[in-house]
Amino acid sequence: DTAVSQTPKYLVTQMGNDKSIKCEQNLGHDTMYWYKQDSKKFLKIMFSYNNKELIINETVPNRFSPKSPDKAHLNLHINSLELGDSAVYFCASSSGGTSGNTIYFGEGSWLTVV
Amino acid sequence: QKEVEQDPGPLSVPEGAIVSLNCTYSNSAFQYFMWYRQYSRKGPELLMYTYSSGNKEDGRFTAQVDKSSKYISLFIRDSQPSDSATYLCAMRGGATNKLIFGTGTLLAVQP
């Protein structure tokens, strides 16, 4: 049973397209995140939701729009994809709000924009 | 200056060696310190978690925090090829309380 699952795992798309990455957690956690990991392995938070409410919204282009239909799901929609959006996007979850120390990560979605 | 600095490596050691991985940080408000392990093509997984200064041991792994020097370490004893991965330090504290990651150190344990 995968605790944090995200789809698709690999995505190759052309510049200008719109794409979505879906995420689901079955851990009963109240907080979910989207992280971006660049080619140098630097992992940086993009968004955090607690009980479906946006808590953290880092300086991310507004082409990126998260959506949390319920506590167990946090999807990421990206409009007008650019070459620089190529990265690995990790969904994660934790309990205890954004102060939770044990963050469980999904396996990542490898996005390549060509 | 980045809030968290970590040598990216790669670090290559023979099987059985003691490995030392380190991070330095600049924000004295950090109080919670973590080490994550990330295998290739996988998500990071929590390895060790320490609050404030001190040592914590879990099997072959020991985490050390020296808040006075703003320096944390992860030691791996009797390293195994299965320890080959990227190790990321992470920490949080202060007003924002956001979890900040280091860039990770790539470790290769040679059989």
PDB file of C-alpha atoms in Angstrom:
ATOM      1  CA  ASP A   1       0.000   0.000   0.000  1.00  0.00           C
ATOM      2  CA  THR A   2       1.597   3.237  -1.165  1.00  0.00           C
ATOM      3  CA  ALA A   3       1.293   5.933   1.507  1.00  0.00           C
ATOM      4  CA  VAL A   4       1.687   8.944  -0.805  1.00  0.00           C
ATOM      5  CA  SER A   5       1.014   8.242  -4.429  1.00  0.00           C
ATOM      6  CA  GLN A   6       1.318  10.645  -7.298  1.00  0.00           C
ATOM      7  CA  THR A   7       0.612  10.348 -11.003  1.00  0.00           C
ATOM      8  CA  PRO A   8       2.003  10.450 -13.549  1.00  0.00           C
ATOM      9  CA  LYS A   9       5.532   9.354 -12.647  1.00  0.00           C
ATOM     10  CA  TYR A  10       6.946  10.560 -15.947  1.00  0.00           C
ATOM     11  CA  LEU A  11       5.610  13.332 -18.114  1.00  0.00           C
ATOM     12  CA  VAL A  12       7.128  14.728 -21.302  1.00  0.00           C
ATOM     13  CA  THR A  13       5.292  17.641 -22.837  1.00  0.00           C
ATOM     14  CA  GLN A  14       5.793  20.593 -25.113  1.00  0.00           C
ATOM     15  CA  MET A  15       6.240  24.202 -24.111  1.00  0.00           C
ATOM     16  CA  GLY A  16       2.996  26.056 -23.769  1.00  0.00           C
ATOM     17  CA  ASN A  17       0.947  23.025 -22.768  1.00  0.00           C
ATOM     18  CA  ASP A  18      -1.095  22.733 -19.586  1.00  0.00           C
ATOM     19  CA  LYS A  19      -0.597  19.670 -17.395  1.00  0.00           C
ATOM     20  CA  SER A  20      -1.715  18.327 -14.045  1.00  0.00           C
ATOM     21  CA  ILE A  21      -0.085  16.080 -11.456  1.00  0.00           C
ATOM     22  CA  LYS A  22      -2.330  14.290  -9.004  1.00  0.00           C
ATOM     23  CA  CYS A  23      -1.508  13.250  -5.457  1.00  0.00           C
ATOM     24  CA  GLU A  24      -3.264  11.156  -2.862  1.00  0.00           C
ATOM     25  CA  GLN A  25      -2.247  10.109   0.640  1.00  0.00           C
ATOM     26  CA  ASN A  26      -3.808   7.310   2.672  1.00  0.00           C
ATOM     27  CA  LEU A  27      -2.069   8.124   5.956  1.00  0.00           C
ATOM     28  CA  GLY A  28      -4.851  10.234   7.428  1.00  0.00           C
ATOM     29  CA  HIS A  29      -2.548  13.273   7.553  1.00  0.00           C
ATOM     30  CA  ASP A  30      -3.944  16.778   7.749  1.00  0.00           C
ATOM     31  CA  THR A  31      -1.209  18.537   5.793  1.00  0.00           C
ATOM     32  CA  MET A  32      -0.027  18.058   2.235  1.00  0.00           C
ATOM     33  CA  TYR A  33       2.776  19.683   0.273  1.00  0.00           C
ATOM     34  CA  TRP A  34       4.230  20.136  -3.157  1.00  0.00           C
ATOM     35  CA  TYR A  35       8.015  20.298  -3.424  1.00  0.00           C
ATOM     36  CA  LYS A  36      10.162  20.927  -6.476  1.00  0.00           C
ATOM     37  CA  GLN A  37      13.575  19.301  -6.878  1.00  0.00           C
ATOM     38  CA  ASP A  38      15.812  20.758  -9.543  1.00  0.00           C
ATOM     39  CA  SER A  39      18.639  19.106 -11.440  1.00  0.00           C
ATOM     40  CA  LYS A  40      21.058  19.906  -8.619  1.00  0.00           C
ATOM     41  CA  LYS A  41      18.878  18.003  -6.162  1.00  0.00           C
ATOM     42  CA  PHE A  42      17.795  21.158  -4.355  1.00  0.00           C
ATOM     43  CA  LEU A  43      14.407  20.445  -2.766  1.00  0.00           C
ATOM     44  CA  LYS A  44      12.225  23.471  -2.244  1.00  0.00           C
ATOM     45  CA  ILE A  45       8.688  23.797  -0.961  1.00  0.00           C
ATOM     46  CA  MET A  46       6.103  25.283  -3.306  1.00  0.00           C
ATOM     47  CA  PHE A  47       2.809  24.941  -1.485  1.00  0.00           C
ATOM     48  CA  SER A  48       1.346  23.540   1.686  1.00  0.00           C
ATOM     49  CA  TYR A  49      -2.266  22.800   2.509  1.00  0.00           C
ATOM     50  CA  ASN A  50      -3.668  22.065   5.950  1.00  0.00           C
ATOM     51  CA  ASN A  51      -7.163  20.629   6.046  1.00  0.00           C
ATOM     52  CA  LYS A  52      -7.735  21.872   2.489  1.00  0.00           C
ATOM     53  CA  GLU A  53      -6.608  25.392   3.395  1.00  0.00           C
ATOM     54  CA  LEU A  54      -3.586  26.981   1.713  1.00  0.00           C
ATOM     55  CA  ILE A  55      -0.949  27.610   4.389  1.00  0.00           C
ATOM     56  CA  ILE A  56       2.309  28.091   2.515  1.00  0.00           C
ATOM     57  CA  ASN A  57       2.559  29.662  -0.914  1.00  0.00           C
ATOM     58  CA  GLU A  58       6.149  30.285  -1.840  1.00  0.00           C
ATOM     59  CA  THR A  59       7.239  32.625  -4.595  1.00  0.00           C
ATOM     60  CA  VAL A  60       5.991  30.452  -7.400  1.00  0.00           C
ATOM     61  CA  PRO A  61       4.731  31.717 -10.786  1.00  0.00           C
ATOM     62  CA  ASN A  62       0.955  31.927 -10.825  1.00  0.00           C
ATOM     63  CA  ARG A  63       1.016  29.441 -13.693  1.00  0.00           C
ATOM     64  CA  PHE A  64       1.214  26.894 -10.885  1.00  0.00           C
ATOM     65  CA  SER A  65      -2.105  26.350  -9.162  1.00  0.00           C
ATOM     66  CA  PRO A  66      -2.631  23.762  -6.440  1.00  0.00           C
ATOM     67  CA  LYS A  67      -6.028  22.392  -5.618  1.00  0.00           C
ATOM     68  CA  SER A  68      -7.089  20.329  -2.626  1.00  0.00           C
ATOM     69  CA  PRO A  69     -10.534  18.792  -3.055  1.00  0.00           C
ATOM     70  CA  ASP A  70     -10.218  17.058   0.313  1.00  0.00           C
ATOM     71  CA  LYS A  71      -7.641  16.325   2.997  1.00  0.00           C
ATOM     72  CA  ALA A  72      -6.342  13.260   1.199  1.00  0.00           C
ATOM     73  CA  HIS A  73      -5.752  14.876  -2.180  1.00  0.00           C
ATOM     74  CA  LEU A  74      -3.596  17.710  -3.444  1.00  0.00           C
ATOM     75  CA  ASN A  75      -3.270  18.236  -7.163  1.00  0.00           C
ATOM     76  CA  LEU A  76      -0.934  20.565  -9.036  1.00  0.00           C
ATOM     77  CA  HIS A  77      -1.945  22.193 -12.279  1.00  0.00           C
ATOM     78  CA  ILE A  78       0.613  23.979 -14.413  1.00  0.00           C
ATOM     79  CA  ASN A  79      -0.374  26.320 -17.221  1.00  0.00           C
ATOM     80  CA  SER A  80       1.717  27.420 -20.183  1.00  0.00           C
ATOM     81  CA  LEU A  81       4.631  25.145 -19.376  1.00  0.00           C
ATOM     82  CA  GLU A  82       8.134  26.544 -19.832  1.00  0.00           C
ATOM     83  CA  LEU A  83      11.492  24.821 -20.293  1.00  0.00           C
ATOM     84  CA  GLY A  84      12.516  25.909 -16.804  1.00  0.00           C
ATOM     85  CA  ASP A  85       9.622  23.977 -15.296  1.00  0.00           C
ATOM     86  CA  SER A  86      11.461  20.738 -16.034  1.00  0.00           C
ATOM     87  CA  ALA A  87      12.125  19.175 -12.632  1.00  0.00           C
ATOM     88  CA  VAL A  88      10.948  16.479 -10.283  1.00  0.00           C
ATOM     89  CA  TYR A  89       7.819  17.397  -8.362  1.00  0.00           C
ATOM     90  CA  PHE A  90       7.238  15.654  -5.058  1.00  0.00           C
ATOM     91  CA  CYS A  91       3.992  15.471  -3.206  1.00  0.00           C
ATOM     92  CA  ALA A  92       4.274  14.942   0.546  1.00  0.00           C
ATOM     93  CA  SER A  93       2.152  14.796   3.660  1.00  0.00           C
ATOM     94  CA  SER A  94       2.501  15.090   7.421  1.00  0.00           C
ATOM     95  CA  SER A  95       0.413  15.256  10.555  1.00  0.00           C
ATOM     96  CA  GLY A  96       0.461  18.063  13.105  1.00  0.00           C
ATOM     97  CA  GLY A  97       0.157  20.856  10.587  1.00  0.00           C
ATOM     98  CA  THR A  98       3.217  22.372   8.953  1.00  0.00           C
ATOM     99  CA  SER A  99       5.145  21.778  12.187  1.00  0.00           C
ATOM    100  CA  GLY A 100       5.086  18.067  11.564  1.00  0.00           C
ATOM    101  CA  ASN A 101       8.611  16.712  11.422  1.00  0.00           C
ATOM    102  CA  THR A 102       7.926  13.421   9.755  1.00  0.00           C
ATOM    103  CA  ILE A 103       7.090  14.304   6.203  1.00  0.00           C
ATOM    104  CA  TYR A 104       6.287  11.400   3.925  1.00  0.00           C
ATOM    105  CA  PHE A 105       7.154  11.908   0.292  1.00  0.00           C
ATOM    106  CA  GLY A 106       5.708  10.356  -2.802  1.00  0.00           C
ATOM    107  CA  GLU A 107       7.975   8.844  -5.430  1.00  0.00           C
ATOM    108  CA  GLY A 108       8.030  11.989  -7.532  1.00  0.00           C
ATOM    109  CA  SER A 109       6.787  13.071 -10.934  1.00  0.00           C
ATOM    110  CA  TRP A 110       9.523  13.658 -13.504  1.00  0.00           C
ATOM    111  CA  LEU A 111       8.403  16.527 -15.721  1.00  0.00           C
ATOM    112  CA  THR A 112      10.324  17.263 -18.900  1.00  0.00           C
ATOM    113  CA  VAL A 113       9.289  20.238 -21.012  1.00  0.00           C
ATOM    114  CA  VAL A 114      10.614  20.187 -24.571  1.00  0.00           C
TER     115      VAL A 114
ATOM    116  CA  GLN B   1      24.423  32.826   1.557  1.00  0.00           C
ATOM    117  CA  LYS B   2      22.077  29.855   1.637  1.00  0.00           C
ATOM    118  CA  GLU B   3      20.394  29.095   4.930  1.00  0.00           C
ATOM    119  CA  VAL B   4      21.633  25.510   4.790  1.00  0.00           C
ATOM    120  CA  GLU B   5      24.900  24.451   3.181  1.00  0.00           C
ATOM    121  CA  GLN B   6      25.776  20.882   2.311  1.00  0.00           C
ATOM    122  CA  ASP B   7      28.662  19.485   0.288  1.00  0.00           C
ATOM    123  CA  PRO B   8      27.112  17.812  -2.761  1.00  0.00           C
ATOM    124  CA  GLY B   9      29.865  15.219  -3.056  1.00  0.00           C
ATOM    125  CA  PRO B  10      29.976  12.689  -4.542  1.00  0.00           C
ATOM    126  CA  LEU B  11      31.504  10.840  -1.639  1.00  0.00           C
ATOM    127  CA  SER B  12      32.841   7.379  -2.425  1.00  0.00           C
ATOM    128  CA  VAL B  13      33.872   5.012   0.365  1.00  0.00           C
ATOM    129  CA  PRO B  14      34.688   1.293   0.613  1.00  0.00           C
ATOM    130  CA  GLU B  15      32.233  -1.053   2.270  1.00  0.00           C
ATOM    131  CA  GLY B  16      32.642  -1.097   6.036  1.00  0.00           C
ATOM    132  CA  ALA B  17      33.949   2.463   6.266  1.00  0.00           C
ATOM    133  CA  ILE B  18      32.611   5.066   8.662  1.00  0.00           C
ATOM    134  CA  VAL B  19      30.869   7.829   6.757  1.00  0.00           C
ATOM    135  CA  SER B  20      30.527  11.390   7.982  1.00  0.00           C
ATOM    136  CA  LEU B  21      27.997  13.692   6.334  1.00  0.00           C
ATOM    137  CA  ASN B  22      27.677  17.311   7.404  1.00  0.00           C
ATOM    138  CA  CYS B  23      25.613  20.444   7.067  1.00  0.00           C
ATOM    139  CA  THR B  24      26.118  23.973   8.269  1.00  0.00           C
ATOM    140  CA  TYR B  25      23.399  26.546   8.682  1.00  0.00           C
ATOM    141  CA  SER B  26      23.070  30.236   9.341  1.00  0.00           C
ATOM    142  CA  ASN B  27      19.692  30.600  11.079  1.00  0.00           C
ATOM    143  CA  SER B  28      20.193  30.297  14.840  1.00  0.00           C
ATOM    144  CA  ALA B  29      16.421  29.855  15.258  1.00  0.00           C
ATOM    145  CA  PHE B  30      16.517  26.351  13.782  1.00  0.00           C
ATOM    146  CA  GLN B  31      15.629  23.830  16.471  1.00  0.00           C
ATOM    147  CA  TYR B  32      14.538  20.693  14.636  1.00  0.00           C
ATOM    148  CA  PHE B  33      17.067  18.816  12.553  1.00  0.00           C
ATOM    149  CA  MET B  34      16.457  15.925  10.226  1.00  0.00           C
ATOM    150  CA  TRP B  35      18.302  13.661   7.847  1.00  0.00           C
ATOM    151  CA  TYR B  36      16.549  12.240   4.812  1.00  0.00           C
ATOM    152  CA  ARG B  37      17.816   9.500   2.532  1.00  0.00           C
ATOM    153  CA  GLN B  38      16.871   9.557  -1.142  1.00  0.00           C
ATOM    154  CA  TYR B  39      17.532   6.616  -3.411  1.00  0.00           C
ATOM    155  CA  SER B  40      17.772   7.195  -7.131  1.00  0.00           C
ATOM    156  CA  ARG B  41      14.389   7.803  -8.747  1.00  0.00           C
ATOM    157  CA  LYS B  42      12.644   7.734  -5.356  1.00  0.00           C
ATOM    158  CA  GLY B  43      11.272  10.246  -2.888  1.00  0.00           C
ATOM    159  CA  PRO B  44      13.201  11.274   0.247  1.00  0.00           C
ATOM    160  CA  GLU B  45      12.524   9.217   3.385  1.00  0.00           C
ATOM    161  CA  LEU B  46      13.134  10.352   6.939  1.00  0.00           C
ATOM    162  CA  LEU B  47      16.161   8.694   8.495  1.00  0.00           C
ATOM    163  CA  MET B  48      16.843  10.600  11.698  1.00  0.00           C
ATOM    164  CA  TYR B  49      15.228  13.427  13.642  1.00  0.00           C
ATOM    165  CA  THR B  50      16.844  15.441  16.444  1.00  0.00           C
ATOM    166  CA  TYR B  51      15.579  18.277  18.540  1.00  0.00           C
ATOM    167  CA  SER B  52      18.092  20.949  19.595  1.00  0.00           C
ATOM    168  CA  SER B  53      21.690  20.005  20.414  1.00  0.00           C
ATOM    169  CA  GLY B  54      22.919  16.546  21.195  1.00  0.00           C
ATOM    170  CA  ASN B  55      23.340  13.087  19.764  1.00  0.00           C
ATOM    171  CA  LYS B  56      20.868  10.478  18.652  1.00  0.00           C
ATOM    172  CA  GLU B  57      21.708   6.930  17.693  1.00  0.00           C
ATOM    173  CA  ASP B  58      19.658   4.450  15.676  1.00  0.00           C
ATOM    174  CA  GLY B  59      21.446   1.262  14.712  1.00  0.00           C
ATOM    175  CA  ARG B  60      24.384   2.125  12.475  1.00  0.00           C
ATOM    176  CA  PHE B  61      23.310   5.773  12.236  1.00  0.00           C
ATOM    177  CA  THR B  62      24.197   8.590  14.623  1.00  0.00           C
ATOM    178  CA  ALA B  63      22.981  12.162  14.253  1.00  0.00           C
ATOM    179  CA  GLN B  64      24.801  14.993  16.004  1.00  0.00           C
ATOM    180  CA  VAL B  65      23.747  18.588  16.402  1.00  0.00           C
ATOM    181  CA  ASP B  66      26.053  21.369  17.597  1.00  0.00           C
ATOM    182  CA  LYS B  67      23.919  24.492  17.762  1.00  0.00           C
ATOM    183  CA  SER B  68      26.778  26.645  19.031  1.00  0.00           C
ATOM    184  CA  SER B  69      28.682  25.960  15.814  1.00  0.00           C
ATOM    185  CA  LYS B  70      25.543  25.711  13.654  1.00  0.00           C
ATOM    186  CA  TYR B  71      26.763  22.335  12.449  1.00  0.00           C
ATOM    187  CA  ILE B  72      25.022  18.984  12.144  1.00  0.00           C
ATOM    188  CA  SER B  73      26.417  15.597  11.228  1.00  0.00           C
ATOM    189  CA  LEU B  74      25.243  12.146  10.286  1.00  0.00           C
ATOM    190  CA  PHE B  75      27.591   9.226  10.897  1.00  0.00           C
ATOM    191  CA  ILE B  76      27.094   5.851   9.276  1.00  0.00           C
ATOM    192  CA  ARG B  77      29.061   2.979  10.775  1.00  0.00           C
ATOM    193  CA  ASP B  78      29.935  -0.183   8.873  1.00  0.00           C
ATOM    194  CA  SER B  79      28.637   1.330   5.661  1.00  0.00           C
ATOM    195  CA  GLN B  80      26.970  -1.002   3.183  1.00  0.00           C
ATOM    196  CA  PRO B  81      26.422  -0.757  -0.592  1.00  0.00           C
ATOM    197  CA  SER B  82      22.711  -0.425   0.205  1.00  0.00           C
ATOM    198  CA  ASP B  83      23.532   2.890   1.938  1.00  0.00           C
ATOM    199  CA  SER B  84      24.412   4.356  -1.466  1.00  0.00           C
ATOM    200  CA  ALA B  85      21.991   7.244  -1.886  1.00  0.00           C
ATOM    201  CA  THR B  86      21.704  10.991  -1.596  1.00  0.00           C
ATOM    202  CA  TYR B  87      21.500  12.221   1.987  1.00  0.00           C
ATOM    203  CA  LEU B  88      19.686  15.487   2.604  1.00  0.00           C
ATOM    204  CA  CYS B  89      19.776  17.420   5.816  1.00  0.00           C
ATOM    205  CA  ALA B  90      16.711  19.467   6.719  1.00  0.00           C
ATOM    206  CA  MET B  91      15.869  21.819   9.522  1.00  0.00           C
ATOM    207  CA  ARG B  92      13.219  24.184  10.729  1.00  0.00           C
ATOM    208  CA  GLY B  93      12.459  26.692  13.442  1.00  0.00           C
ATOM    209  CA  GLY B  94      11.920  30.369  14.019  1.00  0.00           C
ATOM    210  CA  ALA B  95       9.080  32.572  12.883  1.00  0.00           C
ATOM    211  CA  THR B  96       8.412  30.902   9.536  1.00  0.00           C
ATOM    212  CA  ASN B  97       9.021  27.373  10.819  1.00  0.00           C
ATOM    213  CA  LYS B  98       9.387  26.154   7.245  1.00  0.00           C
ATOM    214  CA  LEU B  99      11.389  23.024   6.581  1.00  0.00           C
ATOM    215  CA  ILE B 100      14.576  23.999   4.747  1.00  0.00           C
ATOM    216  CA  PHE B 101      16.583  21.330   2.949  1.00  0.00           C
ATOM    217  CA  GLY B 102      20.245  21.138   2.128  1.00  0.00           C
ATOM    218  CA  THR B 103      21.195  20.274  -1.444  1.00  0.00           C
ATOM    219  CA  GLY B 104      22.105  16.703  -0.512  1.00  0.00           C
ATOM    220  CA  THR B 105      25.327  14.670  -0.536  1.00  0.00           C
ATOM    221  CA  LEU B 106      25.591  11.781  -2.967  1.00  0.00           C
ATOM    222  CA  LEU B 107      27.167   8.774  -1.226  1.00  0.00           C
ATOM    223  CA  ALA B 108      28.485   5.708  -3.013  1.00  0.00           C
ATOM    224  CA  VAL B 109      29.588   2.713  -0.938  1.00  0.00           C
ATOM    225  CA  GLN B 110      31.792   0.442  -3.013  1.00  0.00           C
ATOM    226  CA  PRO B 111      31.586  -3.328  -2.355  1.00  0.00           C
TER     227      PRO B 111
END
